[in-house]
Amino acid sequence: MPNPTPNSAPNPTESPEDKQQQSKVDHSPTPAHATTGSSTTPRSRLTKVPKIIANGSRAFMWYLVSLIVLIIDQWTKWLAETNLTFHEPVPVIEPFLNWTLAYNYGAAFSFLADAGGWQKWFFSGLALIMSLFLIIYLIKAPRKATLLSLGLALVLGGAVGNLIDRLLHGHVIDFIHVHNADVWHYPIFNIADMGISIGVAMIVIDMLFLEKKREV
């Protein structure tokens, strides 16, 4: 006659309550899913949110770019004031480019140039606020967003360059005159204006084509 196995042997000390509790224990295997609030979401399907690192102390590299733009802008304006006569063009590449000294008392394209003088402080205040914003934003901009940071640095250098003109002279010094003979003339501008225009174009390109790629 075979001996009973140890598991089938009754335990005389077990009470009916203990047997009832043992029968309620769930010994089924737990599913290998991530604890995401849903027991049907596998761990392999979890999406990782990329960590965006800011420029931080590397913003000083972009400040250096702004400083280079500022130095070139002020140096070329000094050359224009020293070597050119007001509103007398000097041909450089005929019939497309002249050096022509001009003063802009307003904003771009001489906007509000004929106002009563208050525009000097208005545009100076705007340039100061923009410059402070760009200084702070360059620190917080994503480190991988090279085109964005370069665009911000160019705009910052140009904004400070024209701000210095307004505070020192009451007007912005322009000297680059692009035209097509006497048929078409583009408003006279300077290096600071070039920095602002190119910088804004870079920022727009980053916003349209590169910003979403950094979030993937």
mmCIF file of C-alpha atoms in Angstrom, residues 50-152:
data_model
loop_
_atom_site.group_PDB
_atom_site.id
_atom_site.type_symbol
_atom_site.label_atom_id
_atom_site.label_comp_id
_atom_site.label_asym_id
_atom_site.label_seq_id
_atom_site.Cartn_x
_atom_site.Cartn_y
_atom_site.Cartn_z
ATOM 1 C CA PRO A 50 14.120 63.514 -24.431
ATOM 2 C CA LYS A 51 15.922 65.638 -21.898
ATOM 3 C CA ILE A 52 16.708 69.083 -23.329
ATOM 4 C CA ILE A 53 19.940 70.559 -21.932
ATOM 5 C CA ALA A 54 20.187 74.359 -21.908
ATOM 6 C CA ASN A 55 23.227 76.353 -23.009
ATOM 7 C CA GLY A 56 23.979 77.434 -19.478
ATOM 8 C CA SER A 57 27.577 78.639 -19.197
ATOM 9 C CA ARG A 58 28.108 77.931 -22.915
ATOM 10 C CA ALA A 59 26.032 81.017 -23.621
ATOM 11 C CA PHE A 60 29.258 83.028 -23.187
ATOM 12 C CA MET A 61 30.459 81.534 -26.474
ATOM 13 C CA TRP A 62 27.437 83.084 -28.186
ATOM 14 C CA TYR A 63 27.977 86.354 -26.311
ATOM 15 C CA LEU A 64 31.408 86.407 -27.956
ATOM 16 C CA VAL A 65 29.736 86.150 -31.374
ATOM 17 C CA SER A 66 27.518 89.109 -30.447
ATOM 18 C CA LEU A 67 30.593 91.060 -29.351
ATOM 19 C CA ILE A 68 32.314 90.401 -32.692
ATOM 20 C CA VAL A 69 29.247 91.681 -34.567
ATOM 21 C CA LEU A 70 29.160 94.748 -32.310
ATOM 22 C CA ILE A 71 32.864 95.539 -32.829
ATOM 23 C CA ILE A 72 32.651 95.181 -36.618
ATOM 24 C CA ASP A 73 29.497 97.321 -36.671
ATOM 25 C CA GLN A 74 30.969 100.161 -34.636
ATOM 26 C CA TRP A 75 34.294 100.031 -36.473
ATOM 27 C CA THR A 76 32.683 100.266 -39.927
ATOM 28 C CA LYS A 77 30.448 103.096 -38.756
ATOM 29 C CA TRP A 78 33.503 104.968 -37.528
ATOM 30 C CA LEU A 79 35.160 104.462 -40.930
ATOM 31 C CA ALA A 80 32.028 105.732 -42.670
ATOM 32 C CA GLU A 81 31.840 108.850 -40.520
ATOM 33 C CA THR A 82 35.548 109.507 -40.967
ATOM 34 C CA ASN A 83 35.894 108.946 -44.715
ATOM 35 C CA LEU A 84 32.495 109.693 -46.232
ATOM 36 C CA THR A 85 30.573 112.902 -46.786
ATOM 37 C CA PHE A 86 26.921 112.962 -45.819
ATOM 38 C CA HIS A 87 24.680 111.820 -48.695
ATOM 39 C CA GLU A 88 27.525 111.781 -51.228
ATOM 40 C CA PRO A 89 27.730 108.239 -52.708
ATOM 41 C CA VAL A 90 31.048 106.547 -53.351
ATOM 42 C CA PRO A 91 30.734 103.839 -56.035
ATOM 43 C CA VAL A 92 31.988 100.385 -55.012
ATOM 44 C CA ILE A 93 30.421 97.977 -57.512
ATOM 45 C CA GLU A 94 28.646 99.809 -60.296
ATOM 46 C CA PRO A 95 25.708 99.961 -60.669
ATOM 47 C CA PHE A 96 24.755 97.911 -57.600
ATOM 48 C CA LEU A 97 26.647 99.074 -54.510
ATOM 49 C CA ASN A 98 27.708 102.421 -53.084
ATOM 50 C CA TRP A 99 29.015 103.665 -49.772
ATOM 51 C CA THR A 100 26.628 106.459 -48.814
ATOM 52 C CA LEU A 101 26.656 108.028 -45.352
ATOM 53 C CA ALA A 102 23.140 108.546 -43.990
ATOM 54 C CA TYR A 103 21.475 109.002 -40.617
ATOM 55 C CA ASN A 104 18.315 107.199 -39.584
ATOM 56 C CA TYR A 105 16.344 108.873 -36.789
ATOM 57 C CA GLY A 106 13.604 106.243 -36.866
ATOM 58 C CA ALA A 107 13.372 102.492 -37.047
ATOM 59 C CA ALA A 108 13.887 100.197 -40.032
ATOM 60 C CA PHE A 109 13.126 101.824 -43.399
ATOM 61 C CA SER A 110 13.148 105.215 -41.583
ATOM 62 C CA PHE A 111 9.886 104.476 -39.804
ATOM 63 C CA LEU A 112 8.935 107.446 -37.555
ATOM 64 C CA ALA A 113 12.097 109.272 -38.649
ATOM 65 C CA ASP A 114 10.210 112.587 -38.813
ATOM 66 C CA ALA A 115 8.740 112.349 -35.300
ATOM 67 C CA GLY A 116 9.504 115.042 -32.746
ATOM 68 C CA GLY A 117 12.454 113.303 -31.077
ATOM 69 C CA TRP A 118 10.578 111.053 -28.697
ATOM 70 C CA GLN A 119 11.231 108.136 -31.055
ATOM 71 C CA LYS A 120 14.893 108.111 -29.948
ATOM 72 C CA TRP A 121 13.968 107.043 -26.426
ATOM 73 C CA PHE A 122 11.146 104.800 -27.591
ATOM 74 C CA PHE A 123 13.343 102.750 -29.917
ATOM 75 C CA SER A 124 16.209 102.821 -27.434
ATOM 76 C CA GLY A 125 13.924 101.356 -24.776
ATOM 77 C CA LEU A 126 12.732 98.631 -27.143
ATOM 78 C CA ALA A 127 16.310 97.769 -28.103
ATOM 79 C CA LEU A 128 17.338 97.620 -24.437
ATOM 80 C CA ILE A 129 14.446 95.327 -23.503
ATOM 81 C CA MET A 130 15.147 93.083 -26.502
ATOM 82 C CA SER A 131 18.845 92.894 -25.641
ATOM 83 C CA LEU A 132 18.164 91.894 -22.031
ATOM 84 C CA PHE A 133 15.677 89.272 -23.203
ATOM 85 C CA LEU A 134 18.172 87.806 -25.671
ATOM 86 C CA ILE A 135 20.928 87.685 -23.041
ATOM 87 C CA ILE A 136 18.690 85.628 -20.748
ATOM 88 C CA TYR A 137 17.211 83.490 -23.510
ATOM 89 C CA LEU A 138 20.650 82.484 -24.798
ATOM 90 C CA ILE A 139 21.294 80.866 -21.423
ATOM 91 C CA LYS A 140 18.040 78.898 -21.541
ATOM 92 C CA ALA A 141 18.150 77.971 -25.240
ATOM 93 C CA PRO A 142 18.747 74.262 -26.014
ATOM 94 C CA ARG A 143 22.441 73.443 -26.300
ATOM 95 C CA LYS A 144 21.879 71.403 -29.462
ATOM 96 C CA ALA A 145 20.022 74.270 -31.163
ATOM 97 C CA THR A 146 23.136 75.728 -32.780
ATOM 98 C CA LEU A 147 21.310 77.599 -35.532
ATOM 99 C CA LEU A 148 18.899 79.135 -33.022
ATOM 100 C CA SER A 149 21.691 80.280 -30.703
ATOM 101 C CA LEU A 150 23.682 81.733 -33.599
ATOM 102 C CA GLY A 151 20.620 83.637 -34.805
ATOM 103 C CA LEU A 152 19.959 85.006 -31.329
#
